[in-house]
C-alpha positions as semicolon CSV with decimal commas, in nm:
position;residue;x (nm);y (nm);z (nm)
1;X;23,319;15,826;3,415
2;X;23,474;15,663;3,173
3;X;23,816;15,883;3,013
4;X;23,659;16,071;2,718
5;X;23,756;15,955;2,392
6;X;23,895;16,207;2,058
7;X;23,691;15,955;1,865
8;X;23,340;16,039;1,959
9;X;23,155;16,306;2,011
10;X;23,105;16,495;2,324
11;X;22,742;16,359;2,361
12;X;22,848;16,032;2,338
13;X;22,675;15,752;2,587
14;X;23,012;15,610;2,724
15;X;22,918;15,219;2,890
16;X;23,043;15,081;3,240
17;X;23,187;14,703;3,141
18;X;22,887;14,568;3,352
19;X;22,683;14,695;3,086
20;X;22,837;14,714;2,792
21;X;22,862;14,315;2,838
22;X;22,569;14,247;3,005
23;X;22,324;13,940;2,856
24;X;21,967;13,915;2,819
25;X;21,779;13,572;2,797
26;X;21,591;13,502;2,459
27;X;21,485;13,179;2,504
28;X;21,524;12,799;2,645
29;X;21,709;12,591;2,411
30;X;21,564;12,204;2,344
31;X;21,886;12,040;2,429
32;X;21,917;12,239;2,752
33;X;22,067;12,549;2,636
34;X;21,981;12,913;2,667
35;X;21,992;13,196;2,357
36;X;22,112;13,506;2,490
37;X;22,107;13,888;2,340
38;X;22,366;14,110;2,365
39;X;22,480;14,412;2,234
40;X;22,863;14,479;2,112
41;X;22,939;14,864;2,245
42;X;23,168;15,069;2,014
43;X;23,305;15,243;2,333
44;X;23,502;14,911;2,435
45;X;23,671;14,846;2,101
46;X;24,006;14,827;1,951
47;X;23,995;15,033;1,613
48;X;23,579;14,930;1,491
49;X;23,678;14,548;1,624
50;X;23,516;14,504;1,984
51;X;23,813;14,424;2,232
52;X;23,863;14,027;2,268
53;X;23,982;14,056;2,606
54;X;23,552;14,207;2,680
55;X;23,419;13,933;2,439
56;X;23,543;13,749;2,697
57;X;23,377;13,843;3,029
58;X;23,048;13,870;2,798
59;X;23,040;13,531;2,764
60;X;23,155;13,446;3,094
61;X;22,867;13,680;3,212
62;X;22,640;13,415;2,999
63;X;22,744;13,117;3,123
64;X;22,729;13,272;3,487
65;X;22,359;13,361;3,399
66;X;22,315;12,998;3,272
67;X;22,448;12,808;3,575
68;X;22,239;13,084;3,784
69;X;21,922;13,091;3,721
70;X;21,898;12,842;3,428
71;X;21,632;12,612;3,553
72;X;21,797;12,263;3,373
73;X;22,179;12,343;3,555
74;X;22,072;12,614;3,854
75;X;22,067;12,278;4,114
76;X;22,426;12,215;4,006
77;X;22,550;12,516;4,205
78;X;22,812;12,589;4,001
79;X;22,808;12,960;3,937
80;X;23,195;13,038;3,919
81;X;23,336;12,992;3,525
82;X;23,699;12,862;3,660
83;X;23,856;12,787;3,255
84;X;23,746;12,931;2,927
85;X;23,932;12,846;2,583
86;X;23,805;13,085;2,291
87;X;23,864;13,057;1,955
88;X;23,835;13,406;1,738
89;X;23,722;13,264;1,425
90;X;23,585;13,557;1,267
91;X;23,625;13,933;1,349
92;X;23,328;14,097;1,559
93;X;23,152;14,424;1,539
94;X;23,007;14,665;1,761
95;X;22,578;14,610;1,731
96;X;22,313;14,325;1,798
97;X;22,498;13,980;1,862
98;X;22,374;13,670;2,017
99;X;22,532;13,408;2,243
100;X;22,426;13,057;2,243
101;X;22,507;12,855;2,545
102;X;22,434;12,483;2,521
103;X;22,566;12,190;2,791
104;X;22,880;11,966;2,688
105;X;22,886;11,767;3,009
106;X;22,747;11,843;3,326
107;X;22,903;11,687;3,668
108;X;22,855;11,706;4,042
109;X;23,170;11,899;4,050
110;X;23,253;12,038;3,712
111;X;23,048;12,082;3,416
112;X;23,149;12,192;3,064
113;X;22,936;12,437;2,799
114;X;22,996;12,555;2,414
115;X;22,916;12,899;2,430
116;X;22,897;13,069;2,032
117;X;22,897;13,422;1,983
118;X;22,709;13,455;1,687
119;X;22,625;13,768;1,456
120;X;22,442;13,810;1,104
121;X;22,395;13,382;1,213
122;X;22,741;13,377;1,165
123;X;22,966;13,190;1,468
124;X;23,269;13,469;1,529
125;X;23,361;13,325;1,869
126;X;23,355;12,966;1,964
127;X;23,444;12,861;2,298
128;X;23,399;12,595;2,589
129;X;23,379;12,723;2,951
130;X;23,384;12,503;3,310
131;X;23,204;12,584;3,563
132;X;23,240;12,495;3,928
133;X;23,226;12,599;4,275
134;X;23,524;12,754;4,404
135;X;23,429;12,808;4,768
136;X;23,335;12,394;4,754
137;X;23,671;12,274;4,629
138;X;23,887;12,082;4,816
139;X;24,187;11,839;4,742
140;X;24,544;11,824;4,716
141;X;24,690;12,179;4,800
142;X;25,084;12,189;4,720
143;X;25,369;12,456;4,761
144;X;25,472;12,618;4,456
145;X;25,657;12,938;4,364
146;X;25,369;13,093;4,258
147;X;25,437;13,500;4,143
148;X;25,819;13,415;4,321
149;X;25,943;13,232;3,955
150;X;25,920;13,583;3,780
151;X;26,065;13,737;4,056
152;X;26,007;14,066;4,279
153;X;25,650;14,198;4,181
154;X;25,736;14,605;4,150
155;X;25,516;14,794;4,471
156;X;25,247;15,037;4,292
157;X;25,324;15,323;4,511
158;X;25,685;15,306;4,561
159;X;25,802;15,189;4,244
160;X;25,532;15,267;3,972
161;X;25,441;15,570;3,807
162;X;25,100;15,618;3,587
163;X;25,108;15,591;3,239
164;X;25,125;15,873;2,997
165;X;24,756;15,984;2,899
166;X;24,768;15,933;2,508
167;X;24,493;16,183;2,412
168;X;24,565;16,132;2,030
169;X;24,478;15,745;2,071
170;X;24,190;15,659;1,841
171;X;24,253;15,317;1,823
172;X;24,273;15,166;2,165
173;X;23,952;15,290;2,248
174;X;23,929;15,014;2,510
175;X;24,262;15,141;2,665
176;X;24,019;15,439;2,802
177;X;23,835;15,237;3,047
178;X;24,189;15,186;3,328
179;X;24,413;15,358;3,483
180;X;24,760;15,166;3,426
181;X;25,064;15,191;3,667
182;X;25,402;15,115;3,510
183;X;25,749;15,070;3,711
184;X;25,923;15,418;3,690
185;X;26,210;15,238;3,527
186;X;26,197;15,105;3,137
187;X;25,937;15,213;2,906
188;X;25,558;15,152;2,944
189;X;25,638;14,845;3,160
190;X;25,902;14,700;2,955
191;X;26,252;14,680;2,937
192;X;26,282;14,690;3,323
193;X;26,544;14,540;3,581
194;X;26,745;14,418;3,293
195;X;26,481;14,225;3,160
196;X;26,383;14,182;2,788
197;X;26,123;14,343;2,577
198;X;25,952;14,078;2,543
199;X;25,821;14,105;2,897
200;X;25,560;14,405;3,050
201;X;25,419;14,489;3,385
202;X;25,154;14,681;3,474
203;X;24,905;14,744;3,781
204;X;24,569;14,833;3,640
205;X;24,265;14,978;3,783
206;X;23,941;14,976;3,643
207;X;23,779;15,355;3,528
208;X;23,443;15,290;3,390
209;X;23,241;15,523;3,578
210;X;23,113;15,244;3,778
211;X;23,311;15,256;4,104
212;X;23,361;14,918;4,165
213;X;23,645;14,675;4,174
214;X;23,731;14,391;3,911
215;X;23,462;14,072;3,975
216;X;23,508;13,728;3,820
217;X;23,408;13,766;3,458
218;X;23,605;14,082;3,430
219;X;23,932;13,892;3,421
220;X;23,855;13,808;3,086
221;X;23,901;14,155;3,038
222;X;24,201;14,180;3,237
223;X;24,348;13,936;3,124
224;X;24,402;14,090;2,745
225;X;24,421;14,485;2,801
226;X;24,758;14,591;2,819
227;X;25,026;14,808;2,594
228;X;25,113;14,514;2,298
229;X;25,467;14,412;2,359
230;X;25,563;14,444;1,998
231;X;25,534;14,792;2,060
232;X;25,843;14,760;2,261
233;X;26,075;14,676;1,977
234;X;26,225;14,961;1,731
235;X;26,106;14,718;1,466
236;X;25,731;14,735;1,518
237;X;25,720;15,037;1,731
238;X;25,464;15,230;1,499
239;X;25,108;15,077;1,548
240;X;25,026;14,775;1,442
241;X;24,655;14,546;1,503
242;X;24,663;14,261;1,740
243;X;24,440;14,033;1,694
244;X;24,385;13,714;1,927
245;X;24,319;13,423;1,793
246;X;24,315;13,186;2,041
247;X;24,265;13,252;2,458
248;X;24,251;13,045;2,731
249;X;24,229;13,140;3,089
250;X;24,205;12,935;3,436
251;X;24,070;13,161;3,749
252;X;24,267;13,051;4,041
253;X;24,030;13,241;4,334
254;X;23,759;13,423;4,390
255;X;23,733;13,811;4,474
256;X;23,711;13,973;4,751
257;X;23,378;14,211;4,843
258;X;23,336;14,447;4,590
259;X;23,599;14,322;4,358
260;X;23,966;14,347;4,307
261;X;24,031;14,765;4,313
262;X;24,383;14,674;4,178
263;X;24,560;14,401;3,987
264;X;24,893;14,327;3,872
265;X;24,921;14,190;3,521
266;X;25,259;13,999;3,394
267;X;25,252;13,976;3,019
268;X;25,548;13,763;2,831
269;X;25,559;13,612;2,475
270;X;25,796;13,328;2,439
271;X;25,845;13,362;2,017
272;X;25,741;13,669;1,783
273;X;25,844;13,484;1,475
274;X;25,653;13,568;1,109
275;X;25,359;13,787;1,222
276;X;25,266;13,529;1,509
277;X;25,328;13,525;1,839
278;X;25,246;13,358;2,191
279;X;25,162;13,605;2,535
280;X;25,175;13,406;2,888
281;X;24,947;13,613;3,093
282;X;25,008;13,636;3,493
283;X;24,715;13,769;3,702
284;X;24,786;13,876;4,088
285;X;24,637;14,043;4,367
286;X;24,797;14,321;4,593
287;X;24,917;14,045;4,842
288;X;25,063;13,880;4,555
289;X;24,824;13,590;4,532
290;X;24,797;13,468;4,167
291;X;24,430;13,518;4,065
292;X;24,448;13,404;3,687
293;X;24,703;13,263;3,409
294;X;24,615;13,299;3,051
295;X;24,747;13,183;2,736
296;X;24,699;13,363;2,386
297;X;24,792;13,349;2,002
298;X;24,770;13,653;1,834
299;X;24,885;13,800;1,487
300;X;25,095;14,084;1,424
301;X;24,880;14,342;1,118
302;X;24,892;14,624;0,932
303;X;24,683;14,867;1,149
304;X;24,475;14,964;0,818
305;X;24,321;14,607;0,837
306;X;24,133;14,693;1,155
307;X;23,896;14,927;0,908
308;X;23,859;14,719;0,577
309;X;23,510;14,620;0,487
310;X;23,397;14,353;0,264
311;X;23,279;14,420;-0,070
312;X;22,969;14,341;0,085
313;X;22,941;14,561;0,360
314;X;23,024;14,278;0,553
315;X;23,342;14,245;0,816
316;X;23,680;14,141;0,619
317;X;23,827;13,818;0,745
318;X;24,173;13,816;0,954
């Protein structure tokens, strides 16, 4: 199960991330699209604001519905989302949401969707997916340095410890749901090997109570749930709220049977500067294979703005 949280109470219905971002099918769109429901779970949030990095592989697990079983794309055989660029616009919250999924441009090879997350008929998540078919691609295969240009990946068992339960840790609720591994030397997978803080490492496993390994759409996930690096400066070390604005991601392979059981996540931002900054995201298996880059913008807040309302009763804007 899933590690219990200080913030609810004992009885509380804790959610596997198959479920908590599960879709159901409303209705057939006219232009081709499909209206999904979907329900935001408070057990995979950051503070009251559902986790962006699960926002994600929610509406990856739409647009893997759509290219499924969608009657107007299904032929394509396309069922593997291989880039996603989100944009944040407005702040979500845990409850009822919908997720509209509507064709851009659909190919023989590659085909492109809008997906909106949409609550209260609001758009808080705007985004454009690709779909393809991994096992069917074929071209041009170069050698690169792959995972070798950041340099020796530290091995989980010889050289990583697990991280620090942090029972008093309200706000990460999301944090709850894996196990992390940091390298025994630096702090929380920074400040390692000489390197700078503006660099962590981590292996992470998922602990959901489901049992099973990482699958496609849960690198969205994966790809934003880590320790923040400006936690690793004396500046900004008391807690602060992240908030992405921006993600992309490109999946580079598919899993194995019964998902990934471990990954290895690289995180690195290039400039903190004025409350902004960038993270480059590094995804890898256990034989070192690189499974997903990501890019993100993100600000830098006052932890209290995580909880303000609206006059309203509404969200408050970022």
């Amino acid at each position: 199960m899933s590690l219990p949280n200080p913030q609810f109470a004992k009885d509380f219905e804790y959610t596997t991330l198959a479920a908590a971002a599960a879709v159901t099918p409303l209705e057939q769109l006219d232009e081709g699209g499909t209206l999904f429901w979907a329900r935001l779970r408070e057990d995979w949030c950051i503070g009251v604001v559902p986790h962006g990095g699960y926002l994600t592989t929610l509406l990856l697990n739409a647009t893997t519905f759509y290219f499924t079983y969608s009657p107007s794309v299904c032929d394509l055989n396309q069922p593997h989302p291989i880039h996603c660029a989100l944009t944040f616009t407005t702040r979500c919250s845990p409850g009822p949401a919908t997720v509209r999924v509507t064709p851009l441009k659909l190919g023989r090879q590659y085909s492109f969707v809008r997906v909106e997350l949409l609550q209260d008929s609001q758009v808080r998540i705007d985004a454009t997916i690709v779909h393809a078919n991994i096992s069917l691609e074929s071209g041009a295969t170069l050698q690169s340095r792959g995972m070798g240009m950041y340099g020796e990946i530290p091995d989980r068992v010889r050289d990583c410890k697990p991280a620090e339960e942090d029972s008093g840790n309200k706000l990460r609720v999301a944090t709850y749901k894996i196990l992390q591994f940091f390298p025994k030397e630096g702090v929380d997978g920074s400040g390692l090997r000489g390197r700078p803080l503006s660099i962590r490492e981590q292996w992470i496993k998922l602990r959901d109570g489901s049992n099973e390994g990482f699958g496609l759409t849960d690198l969205g996930f994966v790809c934003d749930i880590f320790t923040p690096i400006p936690e690793s400066y004396p500046e900004t070390m008391r807690r602060h709220w992240y908030p992405t604005l921006s993600l992309g991601m490109e999946i580079k392979m598919l899993p194995p049977l019964g998902g990934w059981e471990w990954l290895y996540v690289r995180i690195e931002s290039c400039i903190i500067k004025n409350g902004r900054m960038d993270l480059e995201v590094v995804i890898c298996d256990e034989e070192a294979q690189v499974v997903a880059v990501s890019k993100h913008m993100a600000l830098i807040l006052d932890v209290s703005r995580n909880r303000i309302k609206e006059k309203n009763g509404g969200d408050a804007k970022l």
